[in-house]
């Protein structure tokens, strides 16, 4: 009998065709996640699972799997998967690092620029007929050129972001759990402890993976350290930021603005209080959303499945 692979979202035909040696089942409804009860049923007898970061693959799901050999996550992050439970059961977990680095760095800097200049609010004012006579101080934002950028988490995407900042002659500070002396020399950046980085930066970009240890890394105390003209950018994971504290800091003018591609709850409820603020630029988790990059991610996820189910080692295994 053919081994079986279940895919939790509809993928392009050319991706699915690569799995022709297996029996493939796939959730076909566009824009709608697979219901939990169906996921629990499907995972019982499959050999491979391809999932997205919005799928919760927790201990309950893993405990139902009788023949599962690999969970292939189409994302760099994997906090949606109980890796410990999977490892304990001998199930390999893989992700898709590397292929989305440049695209996510592009989006991060785009979000920074849009938040700095208030682009969405200005565009909405124009479209809403609210642009009257030209005014000297109307639609004014913050400068980017020669400003100070603080990066928390200097991984691949953080390093790629530095290169974009260099084009704007920005002064770049970084904080990382492990100091990277070689990158300081190579990229011309300066290490700072997190509190110092928050105090000195005009823009603070969160570029680190989520784990319980960094839950609400940015909260009321951290926001109080930031400049009043500072802008917080988060394209990493929503759980890094205390959204209630951020809302009050933005509403009170404690910081100038924010750019958010990620939220604690995704999809975001339409009545989310951060969506009511005009000094926040919000996006629906599209950091890696270029056609080329998303296809690369899907191909890598499929390649990991093929290798493991054929008795080979995966390309990008997640190890605790």
PDB file of N, CA, C and O in Angstrom, residues 3 22 27 36 53 58 95 98 113 117-118 131 139 161 163 209 213 219 237-238 244 254 276 288:
ATOM      1  N   UNK A   3       2.106   4.883   1.008  1.00  0.00           N
ATOM      2  CA  UNK A   3       2.068   5.709   2.219  1.00  0.00           C
ATOM      3  C   UNK A   3       1.162   6.915   1.958  1.00  0.00           C
ATOM      4  O   UNK A   3       0.973   7.337   0.820  1.00  0.00           O
ATOM      5  N   UNK A  22       2.836   8.937  -3.311  1.00  0.00           N
ATOM      6  CA  UNK A  22       2.048   8.697  -2.102  1.00  0.00           C
ATOM      7  C   UNK A  22       0.564   8.875  -2.389  1.00  0.00           C
ATOM      8  O   UNK A  22       0.169   9.492  -3.377  1.00  0.00           O
ATOM      9  N   UNK A  27      -7.161  19.163   2.476  1.00  0.00           N
ATOM     10  CA  UNK A  27      -8.302  20.020   2.800  1.00  0.00           C
ATOM     11  C   UNK A  27      -8.473  21.014   1.658  1.00  0.00           C
ATOM     12  O   UNK A  27      -7.568  21.773   1.339  1.00  0.00           O
ATOM     13  N   UNK A  36     -10.885  21.271  13.462  1.00  0.00           N
ATOM     14  CA  UNK A  36     -10.121  20.458  14.410  1.00  0.00           C
ATOM     15  C   UNK A  36     -10.545  18.993  14.378  1.00  0.00           C
ATOM     16  O   UNK A  36      -9.705  18.091  14.381  1.00  0.00           O
ATOM     17  N   UNK A  53       1.394  27.361   9.834  1.00  0.00           N
ATOM     18  CA  UNK A  53       1.625  27.868  11.189  1.00  0.00           C
ATOM     19  C   UNK A  53       0.337  28.151  11.945  1.00  0.00           C
ATOM     20  O   UNK A  53       0.349  28.265  13.166  1.00  0.00           O
ATOM     21  N   UNK A  58      -0.866  19.962  18.430  1.00  0.00           N
ATOM     22  CA  UNK A  58      -0.513  19.816  19.842  1.00  0.00           C
ATOM     23  C   UNK A  58      -0.445  18.348  20.248  1.00  0.00           C
ATOM     24  O   UNK A  58      -0.517  17.451  19.409  1.00  0.00           O
ATOM     25  N   UNK A  95      10.792  22.471   9.208  1.00  0.00           N
ATOM     26  CA  UNK A  95      10.285  23.803   8.878  1.00  0.00           C
ATOM     27  C   UNK A  95      10.897  24.262   7.561  1.00  0.00           C
ATOM     28  O   UNK A  95      11.539  23.475   6.863  1.00  0.00           O
ATOM     29  N   UNK A  98      15.410  29.898   5.618  1.00  0.00           N
ATOM     30  CA  UNK A  98      16.312  30.262   4.526  1.00  0.00           C
ATOM     31  C   UNK A  98      15.617  30.795   3.295  1.00  0.00           C
ATOM     32  O   UNK A  98      15.941  31.879   2.804  1.00  0.00           O
ATOM     33  N   UNK A 113       8.631  51.651   6.775  1.00  0.00           N
ATOM     34  CA  UNK A 113       8.464  52.882   6.004  1.00  0.00           C
ATOM     35  C   UNK A 113       7.008  53.350   6.009  1.00  0.00           C
ATOM     36  O   UNK A 113       6.724  54.543   6.157  1.00  0.00           O
ATOM     37  N   UNK A 117       5.802  56.988   7.788  1.00  0.00           N
ATOM     38  CA  UNK A 117       5.189  58.090   7.033  1.00  0.00           C
ATOM     39  C   UNK A 117       3.666  58.077   7.072  1.00  0.00           C
ATOM     40  O   UNK A 117       3.027  58.919   6.428  1.00  0.00           O
ATOM     41  N   UNK A 118       3.076  57.152   7.815  1.00  0.00           N
ATOM     42  CA  UNK A 118       1.618  57.111   7.929  1.00  0.00           C
ATOM     43  C   UNK A 118       0.929  56.909   6.596  1.00  0.00           C
ATOM     44  O   UNK A 118      -0.115  57.514   6.322  1.00  0.00           O
ATOM     45  N   UNK A 131      -8.847  65.255   1.910  1.00  0.00           N
ATOM     46  CA  UNK A 131      -7.676  66.058   1.574  1.00  0.00           C
ATOM     47  C   UNK A 131      -8.158  67.399   1.046  1.00  0.00           C
ATOM     48  O   UNK A 131      -8.669  67.508  -0.054  1.00  0.00           O
ATOM     49  N   UNK A 139      -0.279  65.342   7.424  1.00  0.00           N
ATOM     50  CA  UNK A 139       0.273  64.045   7.014  1.00  0.00           C
ATOM     51  C   UNK A 139       1.786  63.930   7.253  1.00  0.00           C
ATOM     52  O   UNK A 139       2.478  63.238   6.520  1.00  0.00           O
ATOM     53  N   UNK A 161      17.789  42.510   7.180  1.00  0.00           N
ATOM     54  CA  UNK A 161      17.202  43.826   7.448  1.00  0.00           C
ATOM     55  C   UNK A 161      18.288  44.884   7.604  1.00  0.00           C
ATOM     56  O   UNK A 161      18.122  46.032   7.166  1.00  0.00           O
ATOM     57  N   UNK A 163      21.048  45.123   6.033  1.00  0.00           N
ATOM     58  CA  UNK A 163      21.505  45.523   4.705  1.00  0.00           C
ATOM     59  C   UNK A 163      20.551  46.507   4.052  1.00  0.00           C
ATOM     60  O   UNK A 163      20.976  47.406   3.316  1.00  0.00           O
ATOM     61  N   UNK A 209      12.470  34.343  17.037  1.00  0.00           N
ATOM     62  CA  UNK A 209      11.421  33.325  17.083  1.00  0.00           C
ATOM     63  C   UNK A 209      10.684  33.357  18.408  1.00  0.00           C
ATOM     64  O   UNK A 209      11.231  33.790  19.427  1.00  0.00           O
ATOM     65  N   UNK A 213       9.573  31.485  26.712  1.00  0.00           N
ATOM     66  CA  UNK A 213      10.520  32.322  27.450  1.00  0.00           C
ATOM     67  C   UNK A 213      10.454  33.781  27.023  1.00  0.00           C
ATOM     68  O   UNK A 213      10.826  34.677  27.794  1.00  0.00           O
ATOM     69  N   UNK A 219       6.360  44.626  26.759  1.00  0.00           N
ATOM     70  CA  UNK A 219       5.169  44.929  27.553  1.00  0.00           C
ATOM     71  C   UNK A 219       5.191  46.368  28.028  1.00  0.00           C
ATOM     72  O   UNK A 219       5.906  47.209  27.484  1.00  0.00           O
ATOM     73  N   UNK A 237       6.399  37.126  15.603  1.00  0.00           N
ATOM     74  CA  UNK A 237       5.230  36.423  16.128  1.00  0.00           C
ATOM     75  C   UNK A 237       4.482  37.339  17.083  1.00  0.00           C
ATOM     76  O   UNK A 237       5.086  38.103  17.846  1.00  0.00           O
ATOM     77  N   UNK A 238       3.151  37.242  17.057  1.00  0.00           N
ATOM     78  CA  UNK A 238       2.320  38.125  17.851  1.00  0.00           C
ATOM     79  C   UNK A 238       2.539  37.996  19.339  1.00  0.00           C
ATOM     80  O   UNK A 238       2.435  38.978  20.082  1.00  0.00           O
ATOM     81  N   UNK A 244      -2.325  44.535  24.783  1.00  0.00           N
ATOM     82  CA  UNK A 244      -3.065  45.485  25.612  1.00  0.00           C
ATOM     83  C   UNK A 244      -2.163  46.655  26.000  1.00  0.00           C
ATOM     84  O   UNK A 244      -2.561  47.829  25.926  1.00  0.00           O
ATOM     85  N   UNK A 254       2.450  57.462  24.110  1.00  0.00           N
ATOM     86  CA  UNK A 254       3.699  57.087  24.761  1.00  0.00           C
ATOM     87  C   UNK A 254       4.753  56.699  23.727  1.00  0.00           C
ATOM     88  O   UNK A 254       5.935  56.959  23.901  1.00  0.00           O
ATOM     89  N   UNK A 276      -8.434  49.864  15.579  1.00  0.00           N
ATOM     90  CA  UNK A 276      -9.150  51.144  15.658  1.00  0.00           C
ATOM     91  C   UNK A 276      -8.209  52.344  15.645  1.00  0.00           C
ATOM     92  O   UNK A 276      -8.672  53.483  15.535  1.00  0.00           O
ATOM     93  N   UNK A 288       6.178  36.567   4.260  1.00  0.00           N
ATOM     94  CA  UNK A 288       6.813  35.756   3.215  1.00  0.00           C
ATOM     95  C   UNK A 288       5.986  35.686   1.939  1.00  0.00           C
ATOM     96  O   UNK A 288       6.268  34.871   1.052  1.00  0.00           O
TER      97      UNK A 288
END
